[in-house]
Tab-separated table of C-alpha atoms in Angstrom:
chain	number	residue	atom	x	y	z
A	25	UNK	CA	14.984	10.343	14.410
A	26	UNK	CA	11.688	9.077	16.033
A	27	UNK	CA	8.698	8.518	13.465
A	28	UNK	CA	5.178	7.590	14.024
A	29	UNK	CA	4.193	4.722	11.816
A	30	UNK	CA	1.039	2.510	11.490
A	31	UNK	CA	1.607	-1.130	11.690
A	32	UNK	CA	-1.259	-3.616	10.670
A	33	UNK	CA	-0.932	-6.376	13.013
A	34	UNK	CA	-3.522	-9.302	12.961
A	35	UNK	CA	-5.861	-6.910	10.916
A	36	UNK	CA	-5.878	-4.325	13.467
A	37	UNK	CA	-3.937	-1.123	13.126
A	38	UNK	CA	-1.189	0.207	15.653
A	39	UNK	CA	0.286	3.569	15.775
A	40	UNK	CA	3.675	3.228	17.126
A	41	UNK	CA	6.722	5.431	17.558
A	42	UNK	CA	9.945	3.924	16.277
A	43	UNK	CA	13.353	4.882	15.123
A	44	UNK	CA	14.625	3.309	12.265
A	45	UNK	CA	16.986	0.863	14.159
A	46	UNK	CA	13.969	-0.638	15.781
A	47	UNK	CA	13.624	-4.238	14.791
A	48	UNK	CA	10.103	-5.554	14.189
A	49	UNK	CA	10.287	-8.434	16.926
A	50	UNK	CA	10.924	-5.971	19.724
A	51	UNK	CA	8.099	-3.613	18.401
A	52	UNK	CA	5.802	-6.332	18.243
A	53	UNK	CA	6.556	-7.646	21.809
A	54	UNK	CA	7.388	-4.504	23.518
A	55	UNK	CA	5.679	-1.446	22.038
A	56	UNK	CA	2.540	-3.669	21.069
A	57	UNK	CA	2.895	-6.063	23.645
A	58	UNK	CA	1.926	-9.204	21.890
A	59	UNK	CA	4.487	-11.496	23.039
A	60	UNK	CA	3.328	-14.329	21.221
A	61	UNK	CA	6.449	-13.957	18.926
A	62	UNK	CA	9.282	-15.051	20.491
A	63	UNK	CA	12.744	-13.887	20.152
A	64	UNK	CA	15.333	-16.802	20.248
A	65	UNK	CA	18.566	-16.581	18.446
A	66	UNK	CA	18.304	-13.063	17.052
A	67	UNK	CA	20.331	-14.099	14.114
A	68	UNK	CA	17.789	-15.533	11.731
A	69	UNK	CA	18.735	-19.079	12.467
A	70	UNK	CA	16.011	-20.236	14.760
A	71	UNK	CA	12.771	-19.172	13.285
A	72	UNK	CA	11.299	-18.527	16.746
A	73	UNK	CA	10.421	-14.888	15.521
A	74	UNK	CA	8.849	-15.870	12.175
A	75	UNK	CA	5.623	-13.770	11.602
A	76	UNK	CA	3.850	-13.587	8.095
A	77	UNK	CA	4.357	-10.537	6.410
A	78	UNK	CA	1.945	-10.099	3.521
A	79	UNK	CA	1.170	-13.694	3.667
A	80	UNK	CA	5.056	-14.854	3.518
A	81	UNK	CA	6.809	-16.242	6.433
A	82	UNK	CA	9.587	-13.813	7.582
A	83	UNK	CA	12.049	-13.400	10.534
A	84	UNK	CA	10.853	-10.658	12.704
A	85	UNK	CA	14.381	-10.372	14.075
A	86	UNK	CA	15.741	-9.403	10.852
A	87	UNK	CA	13.285	-6.909	9.907
A	88	UNK	CA	13.363	-3.160	10.473
A	89	UNK	CA	9.901	-2.512	11.917
A	90	UNK	CA	9.884	0.799	9.771
A	91	UNK	CA	10.026	-1.425	6.569
A	92	UNK	CA	6.760	-2.790	7.324
A	93	UNK	CA	4.433	0.355	7.638
A	94	UNK	CA	2.323	-0.423	4.657
A	95	UNK	CA	2.151	-4.259	4.998
A	96	UNK	CA	-0.263	-6.817	6.655
A	97	UNK	CA	1.475	-8.676	9.410
A	98	UNK	CA	-0.054	-11.781	11.274
A	99	UNK	CA	1.307	-13.245	14.241
A	100	UNK	CA	0.414	-16.404	16.163
A	101	UNK	CA	-2.172	-14.167	18.086
A	102	UNK	CA	-3.931	-13.801	14.738
A	103	UNK	CA	-4.308	-17.203	13.950
A	104	UNK	CA	-7.251	-18.483	15.939
A	105	UNK	CA	-10.842	-17.814	14.992
A	106	UNK	CA	-12.344	-14.724	15.741
A	107	UNK	CA	-14.747	-16.131	18.625
A	108	UNK	CA	-11.601	-17.325	20.388
A	109	UNK	CA	-11.736	-20.913	19.186
A	110	UNK	CA	-8.503	-22.632	17.756
A	111	UNK	CA	-7.246	-22.742	14.345
A	112	UNK	CA	-7.383	-26.135	12.844
A	113	UNK	CA	-3.343	-26.393	12.733
A	114	UNK	CA	-3.431	-25.279	16.452
A	115	UNK	CA	-5.837	-28.090	17.178
A	116	UNK	CA	-3.604	-30.342	15.168
A	117	UNK	CA	-0.504	-29.442	17.369
A	118	UNK	CA	-2.507	-30.020	20.438
A	119	UNK	CA	-4.028	-33.209	19.216
A	120	UNK	CA	-0.473	-34.701	18.302
A	121	UNK	CA	1.644	-33.591	21.294
A	122	UNK	CA	3.509	-31.602	19.060
A	123	UNK	CA	4.356	-28.749	21.744
A	124	UNK	CA	6.466	-29.216	24.616
A	125	UNK	CA	8.021	-25.860	26.154
A	126	UNK	CA	6.130	-24.214	23.514
A	127	UNK	CA	9.156	-21.751	22.441
A	128	UNK	CA	9.305	-22.757	19.053
A	129	UNK	CA	5.492	-23.327	18.591
A	130	UNK	CA	4.617	-19.959	17.395
A	131	UNK	CA	6.957	-19.911	14.378
A	132	UNK	CA	6.510	-23.416	13.763
A	133	UNK	CA	2.718	-22.990	13.299
A	134	UNK	CA	3.155	-19.932	11.201
A	135	UNK	CA	5.735	-21.608	9.236
A	136	UNK	CA	3.426	-24.635	8.717
A	137	UNK	CA	0.247	-22.462	7.802
A	138	UNK	CA	2.353	-20.534	5.138
A	139	UNK	CA	3.311	-24.039	3.817
A	140	UNK	CA	-0.242	-25.210	3.480
A	141	UNK	CA	-1.249	-21.956	1.849
A	142	UNK	CA	1.059	-22.225	-0.955
A	143	UNK	CA	1.147	-26.033	-1.213
A	144	UNK	CA	-2.141	-27.733	0.253
A	145	UNK	CA	-0.900	-31.117	-0.508
A	146	UNK	CA	2.850	-31.253	0.613
A	147	UNK	CA	5.109	-34.447	0.819
A	148	UNK	CA	6.697	-35.209	4.340
A	149	UNK	CA	10.093	-33.957	2.724
A	150	UNK	CA	8.158	-30.632	1.478
A	151	UNK	CA	6.841	-30.495	5.270
A	152	UNK	CA	10.404	-31.070	6.682
A	153	UNK	CA	12.088	-28.580	4.347
A	154	UNK	CA	9.279	-25.729	5.134
A	155	UNK	CA	10.131	-25.886	8.858
A	156	UNK	CA	14.111	-26.420	8.512
A	157	UNK	CA	14.376	-22.933	9.498
A	158	UNK	CA	12.268	-23.344	12.843
A	159	UNK	CA	14.506	-25.029	15.658
A	160	UNK	CA	12.874	-27.215	18.312
A	161	UNK	CA	14.922	-28.464	20.950
A	162	UNK	CA	12.196	-30.682	22.730
A	163	UNK	CA	10.161	-32.746	20.487
A	164	UNK	CA	12.242	-34.391	18.013
A	165	UNK	CA	10.015	-32.886	15.340
A	166	UNK	CA	8.220	-36.432	14.563
A	167	UNK	CA	4.925	-34.972	16.415
A	168	UNK	CA	5.321	-31.674	14.415
A	169	UNK	CA	5.502	-33.170	11.293
A	170	UNK	CA	2.580	-35.448	12.119
A	171	UNK	CA	0.481	-32.659	13.321
A	172	UNK	CA	1.201	-30.374	9.913
A	173	UNK	CA	0.412	-33.859	7.867
A	174	UNK	CA	-3.059	-33.974	9.618
A	175	UNK	CA	-3.756	-30.510	9.105
A	176	UNK	CA	-2.888	-30.622	5.436
A	177	UNK	CA	-5.392	-33.615	5.356
A	178	UNK	CA	-7.912	-31.593	6.843
A	179	UNK	CA	-7.532	-29.005	4.501
A	180	UNK	CA	-7.782	-31.538	1.598
A	181	UNK	CA	-10.898	-32.929	2.892
A	182	UNK	CA	-12.788	-29.890	4.224
A	183	UNK	CA	-11.150	-27.100	2.515
A	184	UNK	CA	-10.490	-25.745	6.199
A	185	UNK	CA	-7.870	-23.116	6.313
B	24	UNK	CA	17.478	-0.163	24.096
B	25	UNK	CA	18.716	-0.405	20.512
B	26	UNK	CA	20.973	-3.165	19.317
B	27	UNK	CA	21.595	-1.310	16.049
B	28	UNK	CA	23.772	2.110	16.064
B	29	UNK	CA	22.120	5.189	14.616
B	30	UNK	CA	21.514	5.414	11.040
B	31	UNK	CA	19.394	7.497	8.816
B	32	UNK	CA	16.736	5.592	6.916
B	33	UNK	CA	15.887	6.394	3.364
B	34	UNK	CA	13.112	4.313	1.509
B	35	UNK	CA	13.187	5.530	-2.103
B	36	UNK	CA	10.030	4.502	-4.595
B	37	UNK	CA	11.816	4.352	-7.810
B	38	UNK	CA	15.104	3.103	-9.232
B	39	UNK	CA	15.995	6.766	-10.211
B	40	UNK	CA	15.614	8.004	-6.614
B	41	UNK	CA	17.544	5.179	-5.417
B	42	UNK	CA	20.543	6.093	-8.014
B	43	UNK	CA	20.136	9.991	-7.150
B	44	UNK	CA	20.625	8.801	-3.297
B	45	UNK	CA	23.548	6.725	-4.281
B	46	UNK	CA	25.105	9.368	-6.286
B	47	UNK	CA	24.677	11.665	-3.235
B	48	UNK	CA	25.519	9.426	-0.155
B	49	UNK	CA	26.566	6.137	-1.752
B	50	UNK	CA	29.916	6.449	0.144
B	51	UNK	CA	28.145	6.704	3.379
B	52	UNK	CA	25.309	4.070	2.866
B	53	UNK	CA	24.457	0.633	2.649
B	54	UNK	CA	21.638	-1.034	0.713
B	55	UNK	CA	18.863	-3.028	2.585
B	56	UNK	CA	16.915	-5.492	0.488
B	57	UNK	CA	16.063	-8.588	2.398
B	58	UNK	CA	18.452	-7.841	5.323
B	59	UNK	CA	19.308	-11.247	5.852
B	60	UNK	CA	23.090	-10.463	5.740
B	61	UNK	CA	22.954	-6.740	6.127
B	62	UNK	CA	20.796	-6.551	9.596
B	63	UNK	CA	23.129	-9.516	11.124
B	64	UNK	CA	26.364	-7.358	10.238
B	65	UNK	CA	24.897	-4.398	11.906
B	66	UNK	CA	23.717	-6.188	14.999
B	67	UNK	CA	27.276	-7.739	15.082
B	68	UNK	CA	28.994	-4.312	14.654
B	69	UNK	CA	30.715	-6.036	11.964
B	70	UNK	CA	30.009	-2.788	9.729
B	71	UNK	CA	28.462	0.662	10.749
B	72	UNK	CA	26.843	3.068	8.504
B	73	UNK	CA	25.571	6.622	8.298
B	74	UNK	CA	22.628	5.581	6.006
B	75	UNK	CA	20.271	2.484	5.017
B	76	UNK	CA	18.596	2.675	1.830
B	77	UNK	CA	15.945	0.330	1.741
B	78	UNK	CA	15.239	-0.832	-1.827
B	79	UNK	CA	13.105	-3.977	-0.932
B	80	UNK	CA	9.824	-1.974	-2.331
B	81	UNK	CA	10.950	-0.557	-5.550
B	82	UNK	CA	8.838	-2.230	-7.798
B	83	UNK	CA	11.045	-1.829	-10.866
B	84	UNK	CA	13.940	-3.641	-9.349
B	85	UNK	CA	12.074	-7.057	-8.737
B	86	UNK	CA	10.442	-9.346	-10.989
B	87	UNK	CA	11.175	-12.416	-13.581
B	88	UNK	CA	10.605	-11.337	-17.055
B	89	UNK	CA	10.904	-13.508	-20.096
B	90	UNK	CA	12.081	-12.066	-23.257
B	91	UNK	CA	12.487	-13.092	-26.750
B	92	UNK	CA	16.207	-14.235	-25.975
B	93	UNK	CA	16.014	-15.498	-22.443
B	94	UNK	CA	14.969	-13.943	-18.894
B	95	UNK	CA	15.605	-10.895	-16.797
B	96	UNK	CA	15.500	-11.132	-12.907
B	97	UNK	CA	15.461	-7.983	-10.894
B	98	UNK	CA	18.042	-7.513	-8.225
B	99	UNK	CA	15.333	-7.424	-5.574
B	100	UNK	CA	13.534	-10.556	-6.679
B	101	UNK	CA	13.559	-13.047	-3.477
B	102	UNK	CA	15.296	-16.266	-3.380
B	103	UNK	CA	11.760	-17.717	-2.878
B	104	UNK	CA	10.237	-16.247	-5.886
B	105	UNK	CA	13.119	-18.038	-7.893
B	106	UNK	CA	12.672	-21.245	-6.130
B	107	UNK	CA	8.764	-21.145	-6.842
B	108	UNK	CA	8.943	-20.080	-10.343
B	109	UNK	CA	7.511	-22.907	-12.443
B	110	UNK	CA	8.514	-20.792	-15.530
B	111	UNK	CA	12.052	-20.853	-14.592
B	112	UNK	CA	12.451	-24.397	-13.942
B	113	UNK	CA	12.443	-26.106	-17.245
B	114	UNK	CA	15.351	-23.983	-18.812
B	115	UNK	CA	17.106	-22.402	-15.751
B	116	UNK	CA	16.615	-25.347	-13.131
B	117	UNK	CA	20.516	-25.063	-11.941
B	118	UNK	CA	19.390	-21.667	-10.410
B	119	UNK	CA	16.298	-22.725	-9.181
B	120	UNK	CA	17.751	-25.652	-7.455
B	121	UNK	CA	20.501	-23.192	-5.931
B	122	UNK	CA	17.891	-20.992	-4.856
B	123	UNK	CA	16.023	-23.800	-2.847
B	124	UNK	CA	19.220	-24.662	-1.131
B	125	UNK	CA	19.761	-21.064	0.432
B	126	UNK	CA	19.177	-20.617	4.071
B	127	UNK	CA	15.745	-21.527	5.362
B	128	UNK	CA	12.143	-20.806	3.865
B	129	UNK	CA	11.961	-17.716	5.913
B	130	UNK	CA	15.379	-16.371	4.831
B	131	UNK	CA	14.370	-17.222	1.358
B	132	UNK	CA	11.169	-15.154	1.351
B	133	UNK	CA	13.606	-12.173	2.379
B	134	UNK	CA	16.987	-12.655	0.767
B	135	UNK	CA	17.369	-11.269	-2.770
B	136	UNK	CA	19.310	-12.425	-6.013
B	137	UNK	CA	20.981	-9.070	-6.262
B	138	UNK	CA	21.708	-9.002	-2.406
B	139	UNK	CA	23.295	-12.597	-2.620
B	140	UNK	CA	26.043	-11.683	-5.256
B	141	UNK	CA	26.440	-7.992	-3.836
B	142	UNK	CA	27.239	-9.413	-0.283
B	143	UNK	CA	29.924	-11.119	-2.154
B	144	UNK	CA	30.321	-14.167	0.243
B	145	UNK	CA	32.816	-16.940	-0.820
B	146	UNK	CA	30.025	-19.235	-0.218
B	147	UNK	CA	26.953	-17.573	-1.889
B	148	UNK	CA	24.629	-19.837	-3.600
B	149	UNK	CA	23.692	-18.074	-6.436
B	150	UNK	CA	27.130	-16.558	-8.265
B	151	UNK	CA	27.907	-20.229	-9.405
B	152	UNK	CA	24.889	-21.108	-11.285
B	153	UNK	CA	24.399	-17.555	-12.636
B	154	UNK	CA	27.909	-18.134	-14.246
B	155	UNK	CA	27.150	-21.505	-15.420
B	156	UNK	CA	24.079	-20.032	-17.318
B	157	UNK	CA	25.955	-17.578	-18.835
B	158	UNK	CA	24.065	-14.594	-16.946
B	159	UNK	CA	25.381	-10.878	-17.293
B	160	UNK	CA	24.967	-8.774	-14.113
B	161	UNK	CA	23.446	-5.341	-15.103
B	162	UNK	CA	25.069	-2.461	-12.823
B	163	UNK	CA	23.814	1.185	-12.932
B	164	UNK	CA	24.554	4.398	-11.310
B	165	UNK	CA	23.505	7.908	-12.199
B	166	UNK	CA	26.733	7.695	-14.606
B	167	UNK	CA	25.082	4.970	-16.628
B	168	UNK	CA	25.172	1.310	-17.082
B	169	UNK	CA	27.891	-1.317	-17.371
B	170	UNK	CA	27.625	-5.288	-17.476
B	171	UNK	CA	29.806	-7.878	-16.231
B	172	UNK	CA	30.144	-11.650	-15.726
B	173	UNK	CA	29.095	-12.863	-12.461
B	174	UNK	CA	32.531	-14.591	-12.036
B	175	UNK	CA	34.223	-11.029	-12.706
B	176	UNK	CA	31.849	-9.331	-10.091
B	177	UNK	CA	33.253	-10.724	-7.149
B	178	UNK	CA	36.863	-9.727	-6.327
B	179	UNK	CA	37.361	-11.660	-2.795
B	180	UNK	CA	35.506	-12.123	0.441
B	181	UNK	CA	32.963	-9.428	0.546
B	182	UNK	CA	34.695	-7.654	-2.246
B	183	UNK	CA	32.966	-6.733	-5.466
B	184	UNK	CA	33.389	-4.236	-8.397
B	185	UNK	CA	30.806	-2.097	-7.314
B	186	UNK	CA	31.596	1.534	-7.051
B	187	UNK	CA	30.107	3.517	-4.233
B	188	UNK	CA	27.555	5.144	-6.438
B	189	UNK	CA	26.577	1.783	-8.215
B	190	UNK	CA	24.082	-1.031	-7.476
B	191	UNK	CA	23.234	-4.318	-9.310
B	192	UNK	CA	19.837	-3.878	-10.860
B	193	UNK	CA	19.242	-6.957	-12.705
B	194	UNK	CA	20.523	-10.259	-14.111
B	195	UNK	CA	20.304	-10.973	-17.814
B	196	UNK	CA	20.045	-14.919	-18.631
B	197	UNK	CA	20.230	-16.025	-22.155
B	198	UNK	CA	18.247	-18.810	-23.302
B	199	UNK	CA	20.067	-21.929	-23.243
B	200	UNK	CA	21.595	-23.207	-26.388
B	201	UNK	CA	20.455	-26.448	-28.018
B	202	UNK	CA	22.018	-29.666	-26.536
B	203	UNK	CA	23.137	-28.008	-23.241
B	204	UNK	CA	22.343	-28.204	-19.601
B	205	UNK	CA	23.625	-26.742	-16.231
B	206	UNK	CA	23.605	-28.453	-12.907
B	207	UNK	CA	24.255	-27.208	-9.339
B	208	UNK	CA	25.419	-28.992	-5.976
B	209	UNK	CA	26.356	-28.066	-2.756
B	210	UNK	CA	27.471	-29.705	0.436
B	211	UNK	CA	27.286	-28.649	3.758
B	212	UNK	CA	27.167	-29.757	7.283
B	213	UNK	CA	23.121	-30.147	7.224
B	214	UNK	CA	20.794	-29.428	4.496
B	215	UNK	CA	19.141	-26.233	5.863
B	216	UNK	CA	20.623	-22.886	7.414
B	217	UNK	CA	24.113	-24.198	6.563
B	218	UNK	CA	26.721	-22.232	4.756
B	219	UNK	CA	28.299	-24.325	1.990
B	220	UNK	CA	31.725	-26.062	2.475
B	221	UNK	CA	31.502	-26.238	-1.210
B	222	UNK	CA	29.001	-25.341	-3.961
B	223	UNK	CA	29.605	-26.157	-7.728
B	224	UNK	CA	27.529	-25.376	-11.014
B	225	UNK	CA	28.517	-27.050	-14.205
B	226	UNK	CA	27.359	-26.338	-17.975
B	227	UNK	CA	27.893	-28.697	-20.698
B	228	UNK	CA	26.919	-28.141	-24.431
B	229	UNK	CA	27.239	-30.838	-27.160
B	230	UNK	CA	27.710	-30.810	-30.628
B	231	UNK	CA	25.041	-31.736	-33.104
B	232	UNK	CA	25.696	-35.477	-32.735
B	233	UNK	CA	24.590	-35.117	-28.921
B	234	UNK	CA	28.103	-37.043	-27.710
B	235	UNK	CA	31.013	-34.626	-28.420
B	236	UNK	CA	31.381	-31.822	-26.144
B	237	UNK	CA	31.252	-28.632	-27.547
B	238	UNK	CA	32.018	-26.292	-24.599
B	239	UNK	CA	32.215	-26.729	-20.747
B	240	UNK	CA	32.026	-24.712	-17.834
B	241	UNK	CA	32.609	-25.445	-14.147
B	242	UNK	CA	32.593	-22.812	-11.523
B	243	UNK	CA	33.130	-23.610	-7.794
B	244	UNK	CA	32.325	-21.597	-4.397
B	245	UNK	CA	33.540	-21.584	-0.973
B	246	UNK	CA	36.741	-23.136	-1.878
B	247	UNK	CA	38.427	-19.744	-2.525
B	248	UNK	CA	37.991	-16.000	-1.386
B	249	UNK	CA	35.986	-15.695	-4.910
B	250	UNK	CA	34.467	-18.183	-7.040
B	251	UNK	CA	36.668	-20.018	-9.199
B	252	UNK	CA	35.894	-21.025	-12.831
B	253	UNK	CA	37.987	-24.094	-13.984
B	254	UNK	CA	40.421	-23.677	-16.654
B	255	UNK	CA	41.412	-27.531	-16.653
B	256	UNK	CA	37.707	-29.135	-17.042
B	257	UNK	CA	37.083	-27.201	-20.429
B	258	UNK	CA	40.276	-28.142	-21.988
B	259	UNK	CA	39.948	-31.818	-20.794
B	260	UNK	CA	36.342	-31.967	-22.104
B	261	UNK	CA	36.126	-30.152	-25.377
B	262	UNK	CA	35.905	-32.311	-28.461
B	263	UNK	CA	35.433	-35.566	-26.352
B	264	UNK	CA	32.599	-38.047	-25.544
B	265	UNK	CA	32.144	-38.451	-21.619
B	266	UNK	CA	33.341	-41.721	-20.388
B	267	UNK	CA	34.584	-42.890	-16.908
B	268	UNK	CA	38.073	-42.227	-17.362
B	269	UNK	CA	37.468	-38.882	-18.499
B	270	UNK	CA	35.153	-38.199	-15.261
B	271	UNK	CA	37.856	-39.153	-13.342
B	272	UNK	CA	40.029	-36.572	-14.573
B	273	UNK	CA	37.383	-33.727	-14.437
B	274	UNK	CA	37.599	-34.636	-10.491
B	275	UNK	CA	41.107	-34.436	-10.396
B	276	UNK	CA	41.381	-31.468	-12.341
B	277	UNK	CA	38.673	-29.437	-10.455
B	278	UNK	CA	40.519	-30.636	-7.202
B	279	UNK	CA	43.828	-29.287	-8.291
B	280	UNK	CA	42.325	-25.912	-9.096
B	281	UNK	CA	40.481	-25.506	-5.653
B	282	UNK	CA	42.285	-23.612	-2.806
B	283	UNK	CA	39.955	-24.098	0.126
B	284	UNK	CA	40.837	-23.272	3.659
B	285	UNK	CA	40.085	-25.171	7.043
B	286	UNK	CA	37.510	-23.418	8.999
B	287	UNK	CA	34.860	-24.355	11.558
B	288	UNK	CA	32.572	-25.622	8.672
B	289	UNK	CA	35.149	-28.294	7.020
B	290	UNK	CA	38.657	-28.906	6.460
B	291	UNK	CA	40.711	-28.035	3.615
B	292	UNK	CA	41.254	-31.658	2.778
B	293	UNK	CA	37.406	-32.702	3.064
B	294	UNK	CA	36.864	-29.680	0.903
B	295	UNK	CA	39.063	-30.851	-1.826
B	296	UNK	CA	37.489	-34.235	-1.712
B	297	UNK	CA	34.147	-32.610	-2.007
B	298	UNK	CA	35.223	-30.591	-5.165
B	299	UNK	CA	36.184	-33.874	-6.784
B	300	UNK	CA	33.031	-35.727	-6.298
B	301	UNK	CA	30.795	-32.965	-6.931
B	302	UNK	CA	32.853	-32.181	-10.301
B	303	UNK	CA	32.368	-35.764	-11.125
B	304	UNK	CA	28.503	-35.878	-10.281
B	305	UNK	CA	27.820	-32.880	-11.685
B	306	UNK	CA	29.687	-33.043	-14.899
B	307	UNK	CA	27.909	-36.672	-15.678
B	308	UNK	CA	24.553	-35.075	-14.783
B	309	UNK	CA	25.064	-32.129	-17.028
B	310	UNK	CA	26.255	-34.341	-19.657
B	311	UNK	CA	23.318	-36.737	-19.445
B	312	UNK	CA	20.718	-33.853	-19.518
B	313	UNK	CA	22.687	-32.190	-22.536
B	314	UNK	CA	21.783	-35.505	-24.422
B	315	UNK	CA	18.218	-34.985	-23.862
B	316	UNK	CA	18.204	-31.301	-24.466
C-alpha cells in the first residue's frame, strides 16, 4: 500500500512514503516538517490549510497527497525571498497589523497572493470574495483587506510580485 | 494515523482507461475529481470504498471547447475555470454566475462541474443553470454513450441515473436562441461557503416582436430532494407579455410547486417565501435581458 512519491514543495523535491489515504496537509506538516500550513477545521471550510498547487489556491486538508506527485506546491514557507527577506505581501500584513493569533495568516496570504497573480487590480469586493474561504476569528478582516489592497497598489506601482 | 479508511488508489491517464476500470471495479469504486465532496464523506465515514479512481488529471475530460452549435464543457473542468472564462460569460452568464457562487475560491479551484451534478446534492449550484441553458449531460461507459437532460439526471438526494460502470464525461450546451436569456440566483445564510437555502434558474425566450413570451423554463434547487422544473410558470407565461400582475402569479406558481423541508439552514416557510421572491426577480431579469438579446 505504501508508495514512494516525490513532492515538489517550494521548488525543492521531497521523497516521501505515503499511503493513498494520506492527506496533503498531514504529509506537509508531519512527514516533511513544514508546519506553516495550518490544519483548522479539516472540512474545507476555514482555509487555514490553503496551499498553492500549480499556482491555484487549494485546500490541503481535502487533497490526497498521492494526487500531487507531479505538481508544484507552494506553502507559506516558500513565499519569502531567497535571501530571507519577506515577500511584499508579508510586509503588507505586518505593516497593517493584519495578523493577530496568526493561525489564518498563511492561508490568507496564499489566497491573497493567488488573487493578485490572477487579477492585479482587484476591487475591495473582489478581495473580500477571494478571502471568503479563509476564516479569521481575531481581526474582523478590515486590516487584512487593507493589507491586500496596499500590496495590490504596490504591484501596480512597481510591478513587484 | 490515517483518518481515511483503507482503499486502493487508481490514477488512469486516459478516458479509455477510466472506462475500463469502471467496467471492472465500478461497483466497488468512487470517482475522485476535486474531492471537495468525496474526501469529506470519506473522512466523516459517510461512505466507504475499496477503490478510489482519480480522474482529475485525465486531460480529455476537462476543458471548455466552443463548437459551431454551442459549447462543450468537460466533466473535470473546475468550477473556477468556468467562473473565470471570459468566453462563457456573454452567452452562458447564468452558469458562470452560478459557478462564482459555489463554496469558496479554494473549493472552486478544486470542485468540478461533473462532480457537482454527480454528487447529486439537492442544493448543488450548477444543475439548475445547466437545465435552464438546455444542456445535455453526456454519460459514457465501455458499453457506449447516452445523453440526458440535467433535470432527468438527478433522481433524489445523492441519487442519480448513473450505472456502476458509467460516468459523466461532458456537458453540451447549445448556442442560446435569438431573443432569449437565462438568469440564476441563490439565497443562503451568507455569501460564501454556504449551502443554498434556495437556488433557481430561469430562461425566457421571446417571439420576434421581443415582447411576447415564446417559451419559459424555471428550475429550482434545494426545495425538494431533486431540482424541480416548474410546470405552472411556463403555462402562465407563454403567449403573454410580462407585466406586474403576471410576475406576482409567477411567484405564487413557483411557491405552490416547491416542497421544501425545514432544516438548520432555513425553515420550509422561509424557503417558500424565497422561492416566490427569486421567481419574481429572475423572471423579470430574464425577460428584460431577452428583450435586448
